[in-house]
Coordinates of C-alpha atoms in Angstrom, one line a residue:
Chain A
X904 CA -38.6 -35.3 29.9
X905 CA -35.8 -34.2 27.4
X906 CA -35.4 -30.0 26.5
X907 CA -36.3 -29.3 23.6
X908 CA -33.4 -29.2 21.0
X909 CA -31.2 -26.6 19.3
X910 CA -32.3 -24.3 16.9
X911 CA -29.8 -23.1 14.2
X912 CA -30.7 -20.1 12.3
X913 CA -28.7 -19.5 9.5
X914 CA -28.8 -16.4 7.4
X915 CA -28.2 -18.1 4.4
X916 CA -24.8 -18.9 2.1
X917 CA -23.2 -20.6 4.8
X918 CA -19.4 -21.5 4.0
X919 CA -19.3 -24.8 2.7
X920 CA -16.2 -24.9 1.0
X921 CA -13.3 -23.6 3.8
X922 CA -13.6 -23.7 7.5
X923 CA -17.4 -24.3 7.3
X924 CA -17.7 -23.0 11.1
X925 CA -22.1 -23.1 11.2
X926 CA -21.6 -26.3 9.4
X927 CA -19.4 -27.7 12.1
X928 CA -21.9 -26.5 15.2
X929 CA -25.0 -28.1 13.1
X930 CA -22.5 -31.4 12.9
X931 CA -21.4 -31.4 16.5
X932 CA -24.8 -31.2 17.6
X933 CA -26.2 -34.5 15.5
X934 CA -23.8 -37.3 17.9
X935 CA -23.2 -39.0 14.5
X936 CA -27.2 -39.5 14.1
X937 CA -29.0 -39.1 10.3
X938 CA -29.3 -35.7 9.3
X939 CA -32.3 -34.7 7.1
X940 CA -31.5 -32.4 4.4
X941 CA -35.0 -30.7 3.9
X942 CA -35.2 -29.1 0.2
X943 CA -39.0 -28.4 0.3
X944 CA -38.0 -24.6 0.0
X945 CA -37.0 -25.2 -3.5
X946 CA -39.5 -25.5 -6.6
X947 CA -36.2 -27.4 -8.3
X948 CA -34.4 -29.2 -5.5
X949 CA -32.0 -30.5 -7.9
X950 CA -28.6 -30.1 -6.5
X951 CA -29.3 -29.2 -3.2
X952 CA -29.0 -32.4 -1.5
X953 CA -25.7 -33.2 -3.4
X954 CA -23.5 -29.6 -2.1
X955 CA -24.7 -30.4 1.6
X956 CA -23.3 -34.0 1.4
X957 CA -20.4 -32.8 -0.2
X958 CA -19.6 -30.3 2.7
X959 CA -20.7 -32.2 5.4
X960 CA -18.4 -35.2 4.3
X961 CA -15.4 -33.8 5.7
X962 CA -16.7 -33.1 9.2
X963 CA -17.3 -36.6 9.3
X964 CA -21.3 -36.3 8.3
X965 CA -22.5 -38.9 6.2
X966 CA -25.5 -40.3 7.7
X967 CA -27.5 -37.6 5.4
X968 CA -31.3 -38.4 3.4
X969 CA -33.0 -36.0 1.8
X970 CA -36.8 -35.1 2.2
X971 CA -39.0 -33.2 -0.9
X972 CA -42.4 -32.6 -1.4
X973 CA -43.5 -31.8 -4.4
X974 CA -46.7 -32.0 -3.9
X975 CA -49.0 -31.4 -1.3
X976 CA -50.5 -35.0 -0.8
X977 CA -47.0 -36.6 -0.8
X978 CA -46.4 -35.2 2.4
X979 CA -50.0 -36.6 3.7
X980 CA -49.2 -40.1 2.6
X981 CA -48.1 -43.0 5.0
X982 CA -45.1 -43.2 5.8
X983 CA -43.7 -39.7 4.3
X984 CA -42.5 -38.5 7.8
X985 CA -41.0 -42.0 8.5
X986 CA -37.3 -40.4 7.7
X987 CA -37.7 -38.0 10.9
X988 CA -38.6 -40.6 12.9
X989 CA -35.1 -41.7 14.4
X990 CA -33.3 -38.7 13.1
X991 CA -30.9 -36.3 14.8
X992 CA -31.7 -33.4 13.2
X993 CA -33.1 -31.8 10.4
X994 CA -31.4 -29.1 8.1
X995 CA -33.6 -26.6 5.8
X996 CA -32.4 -25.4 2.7
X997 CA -33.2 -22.0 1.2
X998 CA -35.7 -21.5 -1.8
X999 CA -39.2 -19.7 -0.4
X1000 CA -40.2 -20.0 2.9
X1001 CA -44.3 -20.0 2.0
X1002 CA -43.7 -23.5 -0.1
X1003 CA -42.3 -24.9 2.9
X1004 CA -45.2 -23.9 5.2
X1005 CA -47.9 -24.6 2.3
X1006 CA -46.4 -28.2 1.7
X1007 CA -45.8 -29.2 5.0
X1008 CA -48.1 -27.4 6.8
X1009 CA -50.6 -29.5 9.3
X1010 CA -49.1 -32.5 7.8
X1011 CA -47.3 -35.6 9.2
X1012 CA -44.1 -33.8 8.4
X1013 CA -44.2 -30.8 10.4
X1014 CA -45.6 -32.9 13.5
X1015 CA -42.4 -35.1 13.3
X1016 CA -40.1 -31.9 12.8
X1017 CA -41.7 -30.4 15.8
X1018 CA -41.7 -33.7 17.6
X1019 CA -37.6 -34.2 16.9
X1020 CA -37.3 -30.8 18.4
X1021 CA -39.5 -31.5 21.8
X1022 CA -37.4 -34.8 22.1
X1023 CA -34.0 -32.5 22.1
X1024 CA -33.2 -33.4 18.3
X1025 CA -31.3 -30.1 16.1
X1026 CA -33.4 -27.8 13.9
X1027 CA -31.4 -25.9 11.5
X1028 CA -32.6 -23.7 8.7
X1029 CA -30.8 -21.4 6.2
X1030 CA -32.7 -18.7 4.4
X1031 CA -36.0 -19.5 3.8
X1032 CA -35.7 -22.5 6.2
X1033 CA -34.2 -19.9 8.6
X1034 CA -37.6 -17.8 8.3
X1035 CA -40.2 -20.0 8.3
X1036 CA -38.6 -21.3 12.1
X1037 CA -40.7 -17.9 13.7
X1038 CA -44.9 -18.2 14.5
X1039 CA -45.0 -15.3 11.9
X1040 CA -42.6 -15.2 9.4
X1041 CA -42.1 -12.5 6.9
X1042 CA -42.5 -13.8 3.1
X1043 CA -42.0 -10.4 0.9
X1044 CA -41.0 -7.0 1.7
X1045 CA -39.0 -4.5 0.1
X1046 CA -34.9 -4.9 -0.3
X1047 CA -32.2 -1.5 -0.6
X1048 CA -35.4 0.5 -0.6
X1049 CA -37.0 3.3 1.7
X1050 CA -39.8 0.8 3.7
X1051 CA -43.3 1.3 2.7
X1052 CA -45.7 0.9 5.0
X1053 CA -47.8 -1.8 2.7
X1054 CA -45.0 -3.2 2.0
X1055 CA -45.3 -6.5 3.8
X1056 CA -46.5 -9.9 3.6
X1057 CA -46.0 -12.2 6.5
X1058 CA -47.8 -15.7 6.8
X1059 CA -48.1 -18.2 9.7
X1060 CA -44.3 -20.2 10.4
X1061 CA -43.5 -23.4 12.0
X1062 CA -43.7 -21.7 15.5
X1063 CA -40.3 -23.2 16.7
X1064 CA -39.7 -20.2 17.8
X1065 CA -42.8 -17.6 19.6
X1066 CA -42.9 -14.0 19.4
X1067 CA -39.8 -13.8 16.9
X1068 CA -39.6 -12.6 13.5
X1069 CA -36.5 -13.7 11.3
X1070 CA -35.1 -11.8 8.2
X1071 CA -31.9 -13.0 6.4
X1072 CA -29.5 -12.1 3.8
X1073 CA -29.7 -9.3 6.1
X1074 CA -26.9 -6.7 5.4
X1075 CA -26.3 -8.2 1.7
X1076 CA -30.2 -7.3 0.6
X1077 CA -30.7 -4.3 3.1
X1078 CA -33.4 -5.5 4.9
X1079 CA -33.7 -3.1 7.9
X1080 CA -36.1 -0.9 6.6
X1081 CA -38.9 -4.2 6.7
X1082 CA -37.4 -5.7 9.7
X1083 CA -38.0 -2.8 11.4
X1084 CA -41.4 -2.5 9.4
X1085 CA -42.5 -6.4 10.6
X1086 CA -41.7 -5.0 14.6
X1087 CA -43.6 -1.9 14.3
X1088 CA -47.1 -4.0 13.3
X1089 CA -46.6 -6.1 17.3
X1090 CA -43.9 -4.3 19.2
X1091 CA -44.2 -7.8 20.9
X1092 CA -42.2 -9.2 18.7
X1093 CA -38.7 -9.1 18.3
X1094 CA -36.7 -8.6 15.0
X1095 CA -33.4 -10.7 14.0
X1096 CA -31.7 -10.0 10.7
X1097 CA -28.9 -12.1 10.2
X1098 CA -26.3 -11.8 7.4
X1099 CA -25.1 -14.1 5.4
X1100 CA -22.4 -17.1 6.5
X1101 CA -24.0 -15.7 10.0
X1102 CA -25.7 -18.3 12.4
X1103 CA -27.9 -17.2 15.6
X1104 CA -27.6 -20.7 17.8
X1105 CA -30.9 -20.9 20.6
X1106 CA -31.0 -22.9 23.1
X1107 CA -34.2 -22.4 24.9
X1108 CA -34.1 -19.1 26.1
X1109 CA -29.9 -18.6 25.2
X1110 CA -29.5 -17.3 22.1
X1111 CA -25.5 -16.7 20.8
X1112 CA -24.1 -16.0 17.3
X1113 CA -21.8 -17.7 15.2
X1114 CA -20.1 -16.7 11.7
X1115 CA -18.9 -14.4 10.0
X1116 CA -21.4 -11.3 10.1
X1117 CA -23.8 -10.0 12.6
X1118 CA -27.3 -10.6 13.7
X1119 CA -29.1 -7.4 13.7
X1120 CA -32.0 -7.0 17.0
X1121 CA -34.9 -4.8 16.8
X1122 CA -36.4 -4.4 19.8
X1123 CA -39.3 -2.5 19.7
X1124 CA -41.0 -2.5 23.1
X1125 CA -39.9 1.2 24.3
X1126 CA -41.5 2.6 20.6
X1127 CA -43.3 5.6 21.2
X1128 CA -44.7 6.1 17.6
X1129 CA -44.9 4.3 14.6
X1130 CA -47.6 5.3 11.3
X1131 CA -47.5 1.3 10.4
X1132 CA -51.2 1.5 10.7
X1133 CA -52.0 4.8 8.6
X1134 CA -54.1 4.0 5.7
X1135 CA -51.7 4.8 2.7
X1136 CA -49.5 1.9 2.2
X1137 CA -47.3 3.9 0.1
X1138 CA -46.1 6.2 3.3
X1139 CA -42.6 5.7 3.9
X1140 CA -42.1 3.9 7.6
X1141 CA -41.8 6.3 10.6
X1142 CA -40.6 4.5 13.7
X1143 CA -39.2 6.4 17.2
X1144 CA -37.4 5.2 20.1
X1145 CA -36.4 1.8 18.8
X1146 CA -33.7 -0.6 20.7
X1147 CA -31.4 -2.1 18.5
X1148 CA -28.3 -4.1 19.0
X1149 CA -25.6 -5.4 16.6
X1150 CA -24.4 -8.6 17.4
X1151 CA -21.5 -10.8 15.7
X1152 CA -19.9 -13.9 16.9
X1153 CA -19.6 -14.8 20.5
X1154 CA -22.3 -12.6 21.6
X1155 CA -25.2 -13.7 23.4
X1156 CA -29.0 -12.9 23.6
X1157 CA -31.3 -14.0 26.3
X1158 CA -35.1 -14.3 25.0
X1159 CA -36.4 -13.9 28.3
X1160 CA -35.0 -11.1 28.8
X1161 CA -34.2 -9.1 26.2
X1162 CA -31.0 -8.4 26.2
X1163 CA -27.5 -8.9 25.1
X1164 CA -24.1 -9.7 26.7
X1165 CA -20.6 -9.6 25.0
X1166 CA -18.0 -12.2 24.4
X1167 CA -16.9 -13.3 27.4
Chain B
X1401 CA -27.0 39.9 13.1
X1402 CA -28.2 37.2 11.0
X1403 CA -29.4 33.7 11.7
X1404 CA -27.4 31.0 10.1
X1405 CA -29.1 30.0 6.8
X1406 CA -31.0 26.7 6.4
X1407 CA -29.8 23.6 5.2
X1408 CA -30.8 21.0 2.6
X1409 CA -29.2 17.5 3.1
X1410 CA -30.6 15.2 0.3
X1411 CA -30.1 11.9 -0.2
X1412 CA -29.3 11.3 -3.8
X1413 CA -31.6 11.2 -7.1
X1414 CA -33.5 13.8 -5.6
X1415 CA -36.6 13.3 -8.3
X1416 CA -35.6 16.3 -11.0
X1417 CA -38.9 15.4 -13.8
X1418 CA -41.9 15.0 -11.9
X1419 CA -42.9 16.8 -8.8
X1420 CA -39.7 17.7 -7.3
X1421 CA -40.3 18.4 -3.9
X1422 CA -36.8 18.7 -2.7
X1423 CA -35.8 20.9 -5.4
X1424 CA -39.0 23.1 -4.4
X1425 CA -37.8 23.4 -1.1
X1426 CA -34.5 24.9 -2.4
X1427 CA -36.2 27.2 -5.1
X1428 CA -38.5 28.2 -1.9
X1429 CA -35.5 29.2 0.3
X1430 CA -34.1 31.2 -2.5
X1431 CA -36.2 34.0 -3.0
X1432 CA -35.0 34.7 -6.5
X1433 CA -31.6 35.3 -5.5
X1434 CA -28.9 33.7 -7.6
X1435 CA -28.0 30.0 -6.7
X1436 CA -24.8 28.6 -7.1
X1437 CA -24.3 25.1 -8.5
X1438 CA -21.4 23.8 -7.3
X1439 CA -19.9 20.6 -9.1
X1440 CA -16.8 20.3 -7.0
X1441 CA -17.5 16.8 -6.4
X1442 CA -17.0 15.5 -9.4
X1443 CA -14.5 14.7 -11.6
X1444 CA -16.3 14.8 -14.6
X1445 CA -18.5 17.9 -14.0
X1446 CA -20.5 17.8 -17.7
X1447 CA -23.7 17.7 -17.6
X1448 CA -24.8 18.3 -13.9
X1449 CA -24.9 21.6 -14.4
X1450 CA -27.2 21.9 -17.4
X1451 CA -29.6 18.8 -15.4
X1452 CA -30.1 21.4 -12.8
X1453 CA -30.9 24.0 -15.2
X1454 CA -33.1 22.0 -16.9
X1455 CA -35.0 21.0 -13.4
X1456 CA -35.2 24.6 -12.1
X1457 CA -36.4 26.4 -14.5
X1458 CA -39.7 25.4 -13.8
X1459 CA -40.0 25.9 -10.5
X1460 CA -39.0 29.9 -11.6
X1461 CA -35.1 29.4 -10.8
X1462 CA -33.1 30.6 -13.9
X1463 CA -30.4 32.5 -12.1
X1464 CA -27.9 29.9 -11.6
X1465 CA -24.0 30.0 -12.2
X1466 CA -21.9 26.8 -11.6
X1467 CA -18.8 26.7 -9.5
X1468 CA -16.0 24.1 -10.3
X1469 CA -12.7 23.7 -9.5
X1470 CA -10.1 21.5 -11.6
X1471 CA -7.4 21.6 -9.4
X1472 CA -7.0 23.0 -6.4
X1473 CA -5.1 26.2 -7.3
X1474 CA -7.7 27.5 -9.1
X1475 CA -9.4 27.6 -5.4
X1476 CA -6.8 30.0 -4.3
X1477 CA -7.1 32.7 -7.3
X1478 CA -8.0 36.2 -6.8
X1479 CA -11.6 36.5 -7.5
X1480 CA -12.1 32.7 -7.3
X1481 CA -15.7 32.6 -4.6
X1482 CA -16.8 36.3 -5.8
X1483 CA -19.8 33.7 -7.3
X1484 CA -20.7 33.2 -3.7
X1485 CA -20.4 36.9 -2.4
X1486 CA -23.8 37.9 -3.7
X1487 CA -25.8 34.4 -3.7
X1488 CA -28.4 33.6 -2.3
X1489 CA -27.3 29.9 -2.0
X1490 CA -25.5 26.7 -2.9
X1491 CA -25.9 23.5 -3.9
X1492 CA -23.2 21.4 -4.3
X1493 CA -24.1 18.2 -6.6
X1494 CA -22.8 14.5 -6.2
X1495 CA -19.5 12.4 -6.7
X1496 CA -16.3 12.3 -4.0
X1497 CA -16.8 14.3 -1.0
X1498 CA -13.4 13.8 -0.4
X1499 CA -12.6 16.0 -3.7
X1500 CA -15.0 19.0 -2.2
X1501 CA -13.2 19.1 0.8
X1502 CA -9.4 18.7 -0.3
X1503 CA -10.6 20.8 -3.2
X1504 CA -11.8 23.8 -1.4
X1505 CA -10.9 23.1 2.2
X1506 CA -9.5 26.4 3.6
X1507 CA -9.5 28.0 0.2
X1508 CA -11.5 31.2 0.2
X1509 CA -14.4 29.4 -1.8
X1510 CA -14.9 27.5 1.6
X1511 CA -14.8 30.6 3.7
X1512 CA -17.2 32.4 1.3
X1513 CA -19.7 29.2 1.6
X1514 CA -19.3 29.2 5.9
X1515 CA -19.9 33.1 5.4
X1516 CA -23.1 32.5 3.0
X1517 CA -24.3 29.9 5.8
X1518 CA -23.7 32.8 8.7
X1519 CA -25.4 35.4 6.6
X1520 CA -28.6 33.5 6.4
X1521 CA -28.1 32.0 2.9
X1522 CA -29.2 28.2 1.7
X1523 CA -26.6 25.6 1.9
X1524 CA -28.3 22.5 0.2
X1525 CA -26.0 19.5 -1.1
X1526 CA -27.0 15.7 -2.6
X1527 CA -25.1 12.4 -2.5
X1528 CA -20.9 13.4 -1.8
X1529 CA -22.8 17.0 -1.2
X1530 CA -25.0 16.2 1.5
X1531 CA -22.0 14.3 3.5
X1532 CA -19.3 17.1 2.9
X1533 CA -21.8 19.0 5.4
X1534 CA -21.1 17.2 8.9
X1535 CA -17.9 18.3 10.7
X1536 CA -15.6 14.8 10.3
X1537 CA -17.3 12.8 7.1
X1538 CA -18.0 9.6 6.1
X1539 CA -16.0 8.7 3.1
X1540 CA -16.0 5.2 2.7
X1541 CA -17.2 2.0 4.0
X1542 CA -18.8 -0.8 3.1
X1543 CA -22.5 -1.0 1.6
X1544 CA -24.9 -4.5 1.8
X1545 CA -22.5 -6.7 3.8
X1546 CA -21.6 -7.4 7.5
X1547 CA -19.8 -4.2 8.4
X1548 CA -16.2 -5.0 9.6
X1549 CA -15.1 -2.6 12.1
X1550 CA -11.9 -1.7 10.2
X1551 CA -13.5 -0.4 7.1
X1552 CA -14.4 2.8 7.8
X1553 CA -12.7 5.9 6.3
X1554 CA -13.5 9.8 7.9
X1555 CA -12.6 12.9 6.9
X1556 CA -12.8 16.5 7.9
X1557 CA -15.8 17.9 6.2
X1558 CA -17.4 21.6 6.0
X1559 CA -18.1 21.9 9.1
X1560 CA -21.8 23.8 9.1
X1561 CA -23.3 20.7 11.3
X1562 CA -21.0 19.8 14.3
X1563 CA -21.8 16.2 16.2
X1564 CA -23.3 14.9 13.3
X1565 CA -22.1 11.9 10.9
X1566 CA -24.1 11.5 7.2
X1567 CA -24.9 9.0 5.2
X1568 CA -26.6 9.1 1.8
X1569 CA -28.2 6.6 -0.5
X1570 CA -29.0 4.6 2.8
X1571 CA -31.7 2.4 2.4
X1572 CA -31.1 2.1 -2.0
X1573 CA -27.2 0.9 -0.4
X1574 CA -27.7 -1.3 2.6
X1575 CA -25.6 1.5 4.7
X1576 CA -26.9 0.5 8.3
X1577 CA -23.9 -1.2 9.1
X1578 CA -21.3 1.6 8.3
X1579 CA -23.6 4.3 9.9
X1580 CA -23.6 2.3 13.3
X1581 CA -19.4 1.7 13.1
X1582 CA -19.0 5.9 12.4
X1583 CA -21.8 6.9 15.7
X1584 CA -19.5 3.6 17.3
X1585 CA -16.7 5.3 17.3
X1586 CA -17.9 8.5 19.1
X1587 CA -21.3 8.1 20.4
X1588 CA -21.4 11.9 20.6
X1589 CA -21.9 12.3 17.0
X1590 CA -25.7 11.3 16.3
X1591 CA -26.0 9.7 12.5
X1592 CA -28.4 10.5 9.8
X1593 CA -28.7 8.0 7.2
X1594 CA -30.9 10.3 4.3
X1595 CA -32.7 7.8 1.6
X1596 CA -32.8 8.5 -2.1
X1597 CA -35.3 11.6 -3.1
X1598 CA -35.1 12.4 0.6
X1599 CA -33.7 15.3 2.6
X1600 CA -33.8 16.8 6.5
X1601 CA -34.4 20.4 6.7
X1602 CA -32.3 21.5 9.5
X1603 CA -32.3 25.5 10.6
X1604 CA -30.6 25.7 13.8
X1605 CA -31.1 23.0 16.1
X1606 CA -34.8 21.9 14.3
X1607 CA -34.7 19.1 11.4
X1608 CA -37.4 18.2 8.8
X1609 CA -37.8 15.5 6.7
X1610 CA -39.1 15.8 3.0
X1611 CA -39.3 13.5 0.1
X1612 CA -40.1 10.1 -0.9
X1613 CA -38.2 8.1 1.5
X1614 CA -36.7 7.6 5.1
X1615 CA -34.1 9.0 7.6
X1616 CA -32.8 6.7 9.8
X1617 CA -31.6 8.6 13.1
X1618 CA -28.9 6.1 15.2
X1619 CA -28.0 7.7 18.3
X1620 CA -25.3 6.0 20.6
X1621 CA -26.1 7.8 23.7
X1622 CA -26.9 5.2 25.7
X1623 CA -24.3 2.2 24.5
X1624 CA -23.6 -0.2 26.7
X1625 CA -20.6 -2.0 25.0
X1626 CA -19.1 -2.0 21.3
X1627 CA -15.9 -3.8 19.9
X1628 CA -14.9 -0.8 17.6
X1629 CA -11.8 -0.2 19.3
X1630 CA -10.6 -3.9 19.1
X1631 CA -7.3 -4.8 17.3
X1632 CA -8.7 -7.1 14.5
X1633 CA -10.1 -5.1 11.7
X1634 CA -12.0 -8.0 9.9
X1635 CA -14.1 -8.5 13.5
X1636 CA -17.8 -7.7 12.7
X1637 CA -19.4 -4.5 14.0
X1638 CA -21.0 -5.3 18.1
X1639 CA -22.8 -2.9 19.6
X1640 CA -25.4 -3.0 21.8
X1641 CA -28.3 -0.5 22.8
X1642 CA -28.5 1.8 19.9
X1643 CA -31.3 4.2 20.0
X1644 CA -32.8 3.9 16.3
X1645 CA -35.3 6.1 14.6
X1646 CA -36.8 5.9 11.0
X1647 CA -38.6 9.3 10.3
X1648 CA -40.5 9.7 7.1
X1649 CA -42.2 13.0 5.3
X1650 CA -43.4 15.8 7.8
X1651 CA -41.5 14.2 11.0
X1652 CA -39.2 16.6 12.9
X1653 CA -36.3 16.1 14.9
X1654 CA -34.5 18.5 17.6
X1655 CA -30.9 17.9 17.6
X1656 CA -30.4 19.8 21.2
X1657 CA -32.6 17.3 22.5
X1658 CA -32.2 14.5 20.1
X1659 CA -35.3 13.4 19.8
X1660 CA -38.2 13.4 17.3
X1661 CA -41.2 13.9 17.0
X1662 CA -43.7 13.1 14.5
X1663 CA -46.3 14.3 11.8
X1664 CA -48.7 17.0 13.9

């Protein structure tokens, strides 16, 4: 039986114009196969599908289709997942990571995306399509603002990845304040923030960043106090005794484990 | 002999209309002794001094005098800190901390504020004021992007908290990234990012946090690898095993023992 396949997380505003280095990995991982751009993010794809063919073009990447729903029961109809079928991978765009679940969610089209990742096929996601990869993923929360405790909406992911939550835009919108916020409601889950033009590879377990910024880890498993669960969502997070780790490119995380390991 | 005076290290936009806590705490710790605004900061003084006035007097503090210095010989006059001999405290208001300290550095106006601090007087400062506090400051860095481990700019500040690196603004600026680089660079030095309309209340060794918003706490203590010392500038910030704490309204920390402990 084949691995399951890459996962390519990307923070969002990947370069596309100069050395496009998280473009490249997502190319050399597709063996010249058909790449599906995935807009479903977007409530106005328009555009979209055209910038990804035009920087994928010169990394030798034009086996591309695009997939949209616009509407619920287009992705329930025969033959709507058809395009995943014999594809290599499959790339999601940003928009808003709660149209992507609500369209595809339970349909045809998530079973083939999580089918061409059992059968070792790439996953990659930018933005929104970077958060809705986690079981839970966060939808809303606050940016460049003291956390609230309320101040948090997650929803159900695609589960590609367990026991994981993903933020992005990280540094640009400063998100740690909800990152840390999402860890402190399941300590069981581990917190990834990734910055912009930033990419965090996984490989089963084998995690290891690419780009230009870092991926931000909060690890909350030693906590010994959080007020996440007080009553007044207005109260301003309190959080002690969390593990965090800044990573940027070359360094690794192991899943399993927990923890990190420099460039080699 | 006197215990060194309390400090007020705010954030920023400390609120100055509605129930201004922060400003409370100062009026509190004044005991209707005369309060010195110092404006230092700034290069454009006007104004700051007659905002204060304005969000005092209600809470029954009407003896205040402002402090400024154009150019640093002014510092060095005869007669130049005899505003500080008799106050009961200072507050030195926002802008450049880097103009407080090569304003007043070494001048009598910054021995008169050390002795003010020794003889049990307030020392409260906002924004540029709360930084100047710390021993070696934060001056610049970057805000809401990756943090690159070459952009970072330190100072010699006041001096009245030693081992101690502040940030201001923190969550409202996406300052994460710049805090972890300054505790990178000596893991001794423990740093306290302060929200907007936040402060810690530190007398001796024991910290308090008031206000609206967070204080993150990152202490490097127990690193296990970072890349600040690495030739390339532009690299992004690694670091692993960071101890992080986010403390909200009512939470204390212990800076002998670095560690918090929350609301009782």
């Amino acid at each position: 039986m084949a691995e399951p396949g890459p996962l390519i997380i990307i923070g969002g505003h990947e370069d596309k114009e100069g050395d496009r280095l998280i473009l490249k990995e997502v190319a050399r991982r597709l063996d010249s196969g058909t790449l599906v751009i995935a807009t479903v993010a977007s409530h106005k794809p328009e555009g979209y599908f055209d910038a990804y063919k035009e920087a994928f073009a010169p990394l030798g990447i034009t086996n591309l289709v695009e997939l949209y729903v616009n509407e619920r029961w287009e992705a329930l109809e025969d033959g709507a997942a058809s395009v995943l079928e014999d594809a290599a991978g499959v790339f999601f765009t940003g928009g808003d990571q709660l149209r992507i679940a609500s369209q595809i969610g339970d349909t045809p089209i998530e079973h083939a995306v999580l089918a061409l990742h059992q059968r070792g096929g790439l996953i990659a996601g930018t933005s929104a399509g970077a958060s809705v990869m986690s079981e839970t993923m966060l939808v809303k929360g606050s940016s460049a603002e003291s956390h609230r405790i309320g101040d948090l909406h997650m929803a159900p992911g695609l589960g590609l990845l367990p026991d994981v939550i993903i933020d992005q835009h990280f540094a640009e919108r400063g998100r740690i304040g909800r990152l840390l916020g999402a860890v402190a409601q399941n300590p069981r889950v581990l917190g990834f923030g990734i910055d912009e033009d930033t990419a965090l590879v996984v490989e089963g377990q084998q995690c290891r960043v690419i780009g230009a910024g870092a991926v931000t880890v909060v690890d909350g498993a030693g906590l010994t106090h959080s007020n996440i669960s007080e009553a007044r969502p207005e109260r301003t997070l309190s959080m002690h005794d969390v593990r965090l780790h800044s990573l940027s490119a070359g360094d690794r995380f192991d899943l399993a484990t927990r923890r990190p390991a420099p460039v080699t």
